[in-house]
């Protein structure tokens, strides 16, 4: 993949996604001793950067495949993004969700016009259901991160950030399966070749860090963490080589650091973000001494969190 893939994606999806704001805060700058630029993808359509990859992938489907429809297995932000993008583009979408997925999420997905297929997560795997349905019904499977069109689409967030805040020394992104980090590395390769790009993942799910150290994709059990959007078990065949070749490093943060970052974000900018959304900010707050640079970009990746859960998460004690 090339930086041009991200540039092409930026043009392709421009009419469908928000160019989200970049916020700064003097209090935050003083706390970390650098100028911090927050790219607010929690204000993106459907509440996370995932619509970028979704539109970039769906807009490139050959007409026959678009007419037949798409399928994905995810109960999180990727599902909402595919449902929204497919609905807007007139593409039939099927989302495979566990039988015990929260009804609000199922309702939201149906609200965008997608069909929801439930499965028993103790008896079946979502990959199997997805693959079976794709074959039986002739649907195209759109994976959440390991696809070049998804990676290029996610990279458009960093491409915008680099244009909005010139001359960044460092960019920090959350890291799950690596679509966002790989896209960011591609975006920076041309726009800011000297910038150091870090991925930040939950301590409990440090497969990215281990993979980087081992020089191969390391698989782990589903990690227990409040960062539900980063509970991936492994980087992808597409994302790993880009990350291994271009990331300065992978940093990890505790769940407590995520709660603190949610509080800091709310206090300094009045923004609500989900736990996974503040991974990069928590990385900056935790590893301030390691990350050197006067101008630091931070991707706040999503804001989809139930308000009662949010209140419980930011409560101290
Ligand atoms: C999906 C997601 C991530 C992780 O993105 P990857 O491309 O899987 O690394 C981070 N934050 C939010 C809010 C997400 O929805």
Coordinates of C-alpha atoms and ligand atoms in Angstrom, one line a residue:
X1 CA 0.0 0.0 0.0
X2 CA 1.0 3.6 -0.7
X3 CA 0.4 7.1 0.7
X4 CA -1.6 7.8 -2.5
X5 CA -4.2 5.2 -1.3
X6 CA -4.9 7.5 1.6
X7 CA -5.0 10.6 -0.6
X8 CA -7.4 8.9 -3.0
X9 CA -9.6 7.8 -0.1
X10 CA -9.8 11.4 1.2
X11 CA -11.3 12.5 -2.0
X12 CA -13.5 9.5 -2.4
X13 CA -15.2 9.8 1.0
X14 CA -15.2 13.6 1.4
X15 CA -18.9 14.1 0.7
X16 CA -19.9 11.4 3.2
X17 CA -17.8 12.1 6.3
X18 CA -17.1 15.1 8.6
X19 CA -13.8 16.8 8.6
X20 CA -13.7 16.6 12.4
X21 CA -12.3 19.5 14.5
X22 CA -8.8 19.6 16.1
X23 CA -9.0 21.0 19.6
X24 CA -6.2 22.3 21.9
X25 CA -6.1 23.0 25.6
X26 CA -3.6 25.2 27.5
X27 CA -4.2 23.1 30.6
X28 CA -3.5 19.9 28.8
X29 CA -0.4 21.4 27.2
X30 CA 0.9 22.5 30.6
X31 CA 0.3 19.0 32.0
X32 CA 2.3 17.2 29.4
X33 CA 4.8 20.0 28.6
X34 CA 4.1 20.0 24.9
X35 CA 1.5 21.4 22.4
X36 CA -1.2 18.8 22.0
X37 CA -3.6 18.6 19.1
X38 CA -6.7 16.4 19.6
X39 CA -8.3 15.0 16.5
X40 CA -11.9 14.6 17.5
X41 CA -13.2 11.5 15.8
X42 CA -15.7 11.1 18.6
X43 CA -17.6 13.8 16.8
X44 CA -17.5 11.9 13.5
X45 CA -20.7 10.4 12.0
X46 CA -21.9 7.4 13.9
X47 CA -19.5 8.5 16.7
X48 CA -16.2 7.0 15.5
X49 CA -13.6 7.1 12.7
X50 CA -14.9 3.7 11.4
X51 CA -17.2 5.4 8.8
X52 CA -14.1 6.5 6.9
X53 CA -13.0 2.9 6.2
X54 CA -16.6 1.8 5.7
X55 CA -17.3 4.4 3.0
X56 CA -13.9 3.9 1.3
X57 CA -14.6 0.2 1.0
X58 CA -18.2 0.3 0.0
X59 CA -17.6 3.1 -2.6
X60 CA -15.1 0.8 -4.4
X61 CA -17.4 -2.3 -4.6
X62 CA -18.0 -3.4 -8.2
X63 CA -21.7 -2.8 -9.1
X64 CA -22.7 -6.4 -9.0
X65 CA -21.2 -6.9 -5.6
X66 CA -22.9 -3.7 -4.3
X67 CA -26.2 -4.9 -5.6
X68 CA -25.9 -8.3 -3.9
X69 CA -25.0 -6.7 -0.6
X70 CA -22.4 -6.8 2.2
X71 CA -22.0 -8.6 5.5
X72 CA -19.9 -8.0 8.6
X73 CA -19.5 -9.5 12.0
X74 CA -19.0 -7.0 14.8
X75 CA -21.1 -5.6 17.5
X76 CA -19.2 -2.4 17.8
X77 CA -18.4 0.7 15.9
X78 CA -17.5 -1.0 12.6
X79 CA -21.1 -2.5 12.5
X80 CA -22.7 0.9 12.9
X81 CA -20.4 2.4 10.3
X82 CA -21.1 -0.3 7.7
X83 CA -24.9 0.0 8.5
X84 CA -24.8 3.8 8.1
X85 CA -22.6 3.8 4.9
X86 CA -24.5 0.9 3.2
X87 CA -27.9 2.6 4.0
X88 CA -26.7 5.9 2.5
X89 CA -25.3 4.2 -0.6
X90 CA -28.3 1.9 -1.1
X91 CA -26.3 -1.3 -0.5
X92 CA -28.1 -4.1 1.4
X93 CA -26.2 -4.8 4.6
X94 CA -26.3 -7.8 7.0
X95 CA -24.7 -7.5 10.4
X96 CA -24.0 -10.6 12.4
X97 CA -24.4 -9.9 16.2
X98 CA -24.2 -12.1 19.3
X99 CA -27.6 -13.1 20.7
X100 CA -26.8 -11.3 23.9
X101 CA -25.7 -8.0 22.2
X102 CA -27.3 -5.0 23.9
X103 CA -30.7 -4.2 22.5
X104 CA -29.7 -0.5 22.0
X105 CA -26.9 -1.6 19.6
X106 CA -29.2 -3.9 17.7
X107 CA -31.9 -1.2 17.5
X108 CA -29.3 1.4 16.3
X109 CA -28.0 -1.0 13.6
X110 CA -31.5 -1.8 12.4
X111 CA -32.3 1.9 12.5
X112 CA -29.7 2.5 9.8
X113 CA -31.5 0.0 7.7
X114 CA -29.3 -3.1 8.1
X115 CA -30.6 -6.6 8.6
X116 CA -29.3 -8.1 11.9
X117 CA -28.6 -11.9 12.2
X118 CA -28.2 -13.1 15.8
X119 CA -26.0 -16.0 16.7
X120 CA -25.3 -17.9 19.9
X121 CA -21.7 -16.9 20.9
X122 CA -21.3 -20.0 23.1
X123 CA -22.2 -22.4 20.3
X124 CA -21.1 -20.8 17.1
X125 CA -18.3 -18.5 16.0
X126 CA -19.1 -15.3 14.2
X127 CA -16.4 -15.9 11.6
X128 CA -18.1 -19.2 10.7
X129 CA -21.6 -17.6 10.5
X130 CA -20.3 -14.7 8.5
X131 CA -18.5 -17.0 6.0
X132 CA -21.5 -19.3 5.7
X133 CA -24.0 -16.5 5.1
X134 CA -21.6 -14.7 2.7
X135 CA -21.3 -17.9 0.6
X136 CA -25.0 -18.9 0.7
X137 CA -26.3 -15.4 0.0
X138 CA -23.5 -14.1 -2.3
X139 CA -22.6 -11.3 0.1
X140 CA -19.2 -9.6 0.3
X141 CA -17.6 -9.7 3.7
X142 CA -16.2 -6.3 4.9
X143 CA -13.7 -7.0 7.7
X144 CA -13.2 -4.4 10.5
X145 CA -9.5 -3.7 9.9
X146 CA -7.6 -6.2 7.7
X147 CA -8.4 -4.8 4.3
X148 CA -6.5 -2.3 2.2
X149 CA -9.6 -0.2 1.5
X150 CA -10.4 -0.1 5.2
X151 CA -6.8 0.9 6.1
X152 CA -6.6 3.7 3.5
X153 CA -10.0 5.0 4.7
X154 CA -8.9 5.1 8.4
X155 CA -5.7 6.9 7.4
X156 CA -7.8 9.9 6.2
X157 CA -8.3 11.0 9.9
X158 CA -4.5 11.4 10.3
X159 CA -4.2 13.0 6.9
X160 CA -6.6 15.7 8.0
X161 CA -4.9 16.1 11.4
X162 CA -1.5 16.6 9.7
X163 CA -3.1 19.3 7.5
X164 CA -4.9 21.0 10.4
X165 CA -1.9 21.0 12.7
X166 CA 1.2 21.6 10.7
X167 CA 4.5 20.2 11.7
X168 CA 3.7 17.5 14.2
X169 CA 6.7 15.7 15.8
X170 CA 4.6 12.8 17.1
X171 CA 1.2 11.2 16.4
X172 CA -0.5 8.8 18.8
X173 CA -3.4 6.5 17.8
X174 CA -5.4 3.8 19.5
X175 CA -4.4 0.3 18.5
X176 CA -6.8 -2.6 18.1
X177 CA -6.5 -4.6 14.9
X178 CA -4.3 -1.9 13.5
X179 CA -6.4 -0.4 10.7
X180 CA -6.2 3.1 12.2
X181 CA -2.5 2.9 13.1
X182 CA -1.5 1.4 9.7
X183 CA -3.5 4.1 7.8
X184 CA -1.9 6.8 10.0
X185 CA 1.6 5.5 9.1
X186 CA 0.8 5.6 5.4
X187 CA -0.7 9.1 5.7
X188 CA 2.4 10.4 7.5
X189 CA 4.9 8.8 5.2
X190 CA 4.5 11.7 2.7
X191 CA 2.9 14.5 4.8
X192 CA 5.2 14.2 7.8
X193 CA 8.0 11.8 7.2
X194 CA 10.0 12.8 10.3
X195 CA 7.0 12.4 12.6
X196 CA 7.1 9.4 15.0
X197 CA 3.9 7.4 15.0
X198 CA 2.9 5.4 18.1
X199 CA 0.1 2.9 18.6
X200 CA -1.4 2.6 22.1
X201 CA -3.2 -0.5 23.3
X202 CA -4.6 -1.8 26.6
X203 CA -2.1 -3.4 29.0
X204 CA -4.2 -6.6 29.1
X205 CA -4.3 -6.8 25.3
X206 CA -0.6 -6.2 24.4
X207 CA -0.5 -8.4 21.3
X208 CA 0.6 -5.4 19.2
X209 CA 3.6 -4.8 21.4
X210 CA 4.5 -8.5 21.5
X211 CA 4.1 -8.8 17.8
X212 CA 6.4 -5.9 17.2
X213 CA 9.1 -7.4 19.5
X214 CA 8.7 -10.9 18.0
X215 CA 8.7 -9.7 14.4
X216 CA 5.6 -11.8 13.7
X217 CA 1.9 -11.7 14.5
X218 CA 1.3 -12.9 18.1
X219 CA -2.2 -14.1 19.0
X220 CA -3.7 -13.7 22.5
X221 CA -6.9 -14.6 24.2
X222 CA -9.7 -12.0 24.2
X223 CA -8.3 -9.4 26.7
X224 CA -10.3 -8.2 29.7
X225 CA -10.3 -4.4 29.5
X226 CA -12.8 -1.5 29.5
X227 CA -11.5 -0.6 26.0
X228 CA -14.1 -2.8 24.2
X229 CA -13.1 -1.5 20.8
X230 CA -9.5 -2.8 21.2
X231 CA -10.3 -6.4 22.4
X232 CA -8.8 -7.8 19.2
X233 CA -6.7 -11.0 19.5
X234 CA -4.2 -10.2 16.8
X235 CA -3.0 -7.7 14.2
X236 CA -3.9 -8.5 10.6
X237 CA -2.0 -9.8 7.6
X238 CA -2.2 -6.4 6.0
X239 CA -1.9 -4.2 9.1
X240 CA 1.1 -5.9 10.8
X241 CA 3.8 -5.3 8.1
X242 CA 2.9 -1.7 7.8
X243 CA 3.0 -1.2 11.6
X244 CA 6.2 -3.2 11.9
X245 CA 7.8 -1.1 9.2
X246 CA 6.6 2.3 10.3
X247 CA 5.6 2.6 13.9
X248 CA 8.0 4.2 16.3
X249 CA 6.7 1.8 19.0
X250 CA 3.6 0.4 20.7
X251 CA 2.8 1.7 24.2
X252 CA 0.4 0.2 26.7
X253 CA -1.9 1.7 29.3
X254 CA -3.9 0.4 32.2
X255 CA -7.7 0.6 32.5
X256 CA -7.2 3.1 35.3
X257 CA -5.2 5.3 33.0
X258 CA -8.1 5.2 30.5
X259 CA -10.6 6.4 33.2
X260 CA -8.2 9.2 34.1
X261 CA -7.8 10.2 30.4
X262 CA -11.6 10.3 30.1
X263 CA -11.7 12.7 33.0
X264 CA -8.9 14.8 31.7
X265 CA -10.6 15.1 28.3
X266 CA -13.9 16.0 29.8
X267 CA -12.3 18.6 32.1
X268 CA -10.1 20.3 29.6
X269 CA -12.3 20.1 26.4
X270 CA -15.8 19.1 27.6
X271 CA -15.6 16.1 25.3
X272 CA -17.2 12.7 25.9
X273 CA -15.1 9.8 24.6
X274 CA -15.5 6.0 25.0
X275 CA -12.7 4.1 26.8
X276 CA -11.2 2.9 23.5
X277 CA -11.4 6.5 22.2
X278 CA -8.9 7.8 24.8
X279 CA -6.2 5.1 24.4
X280 CA -3.9 7.6 22.7
X281 CA -4.4 10.3 25.2
X282 CA -3.9 7.9 28.1
X283 CA -0.7 6.8 26.3
X284 CA 0.5 10.4 26.3
X285 CA -0.4 10.9 29.9
X286 CA 1.2 7.7 31.0
X287 CA 4.4 7.8 28.9
X288 CA 5.0 11.6 28.9
X289 CA 8.7 11.0 29.7
X290 CA 9.3 8.6 26.8
X291 CA 7.5 10.6 24.1
X292 CA 9.7 13.5 23.2
X293 CA 8.4 16.2 20.9
X294 CA 7.1 19.7 21.1
X295 CA 4.0 19.2 18.9
X296 CA 2.0 16.0 19.5
X297 CA -1.1 14.9 17.6
X298 CA -3.6 12.6 19.4
X299 CA -6.5 10.8 17.7
X300 CA -9.6 10.7 20.0
X301 CA -11.1 7.8 18.0
X302 CA -14.7 7.4 19.3
X303 CA -17.4 8.6 21.6
X304 CA -19.9 5.7 21.7
X305 CA -20.5 5.0 25.3
X306 CA -23.8 4.6 27.1
X307 CA -24.1 7.6 29.5
X308 CA -24.8 5.6 32.6
X309 CA -21.6 3.5 31.9
X310 CA -19.7 6.7 31.2
X311 CA -20.7 8.2 34.5
X312 CA -19.6 5.1 36.3
X313 CA -16.3 5.0 34.5
X314 CA -15.3 8.6 35.3
X315 CA -16.4 8.4 38.9
X316 CA -13.4 8.4 41.3
X317 CA -13.0 5.7 44.0
Ligands
LIG1 C1 -12.1 0.1 16.1 C2 -11.7 1.2 17.0 C3 -10.4 1.3 17.4 C4 -9.3 0.4 17.0 O1 -9.1 0.5 15.6 P1 -8.2 -0.6 14.8 O2 -8.3 -0.2 13.4 O3 -8.9 -1.9 15.0 O4 -6.9 -0.6 15.4 C5 -10.1 2.4 18.3 N1 -11.0 3.2 18.7 C6 -12.3 3.1 18.4 C7 -13.3 4.0 19.0 C8 -12.7 2.0 17.5 O5 -14.0 1.9 17.2

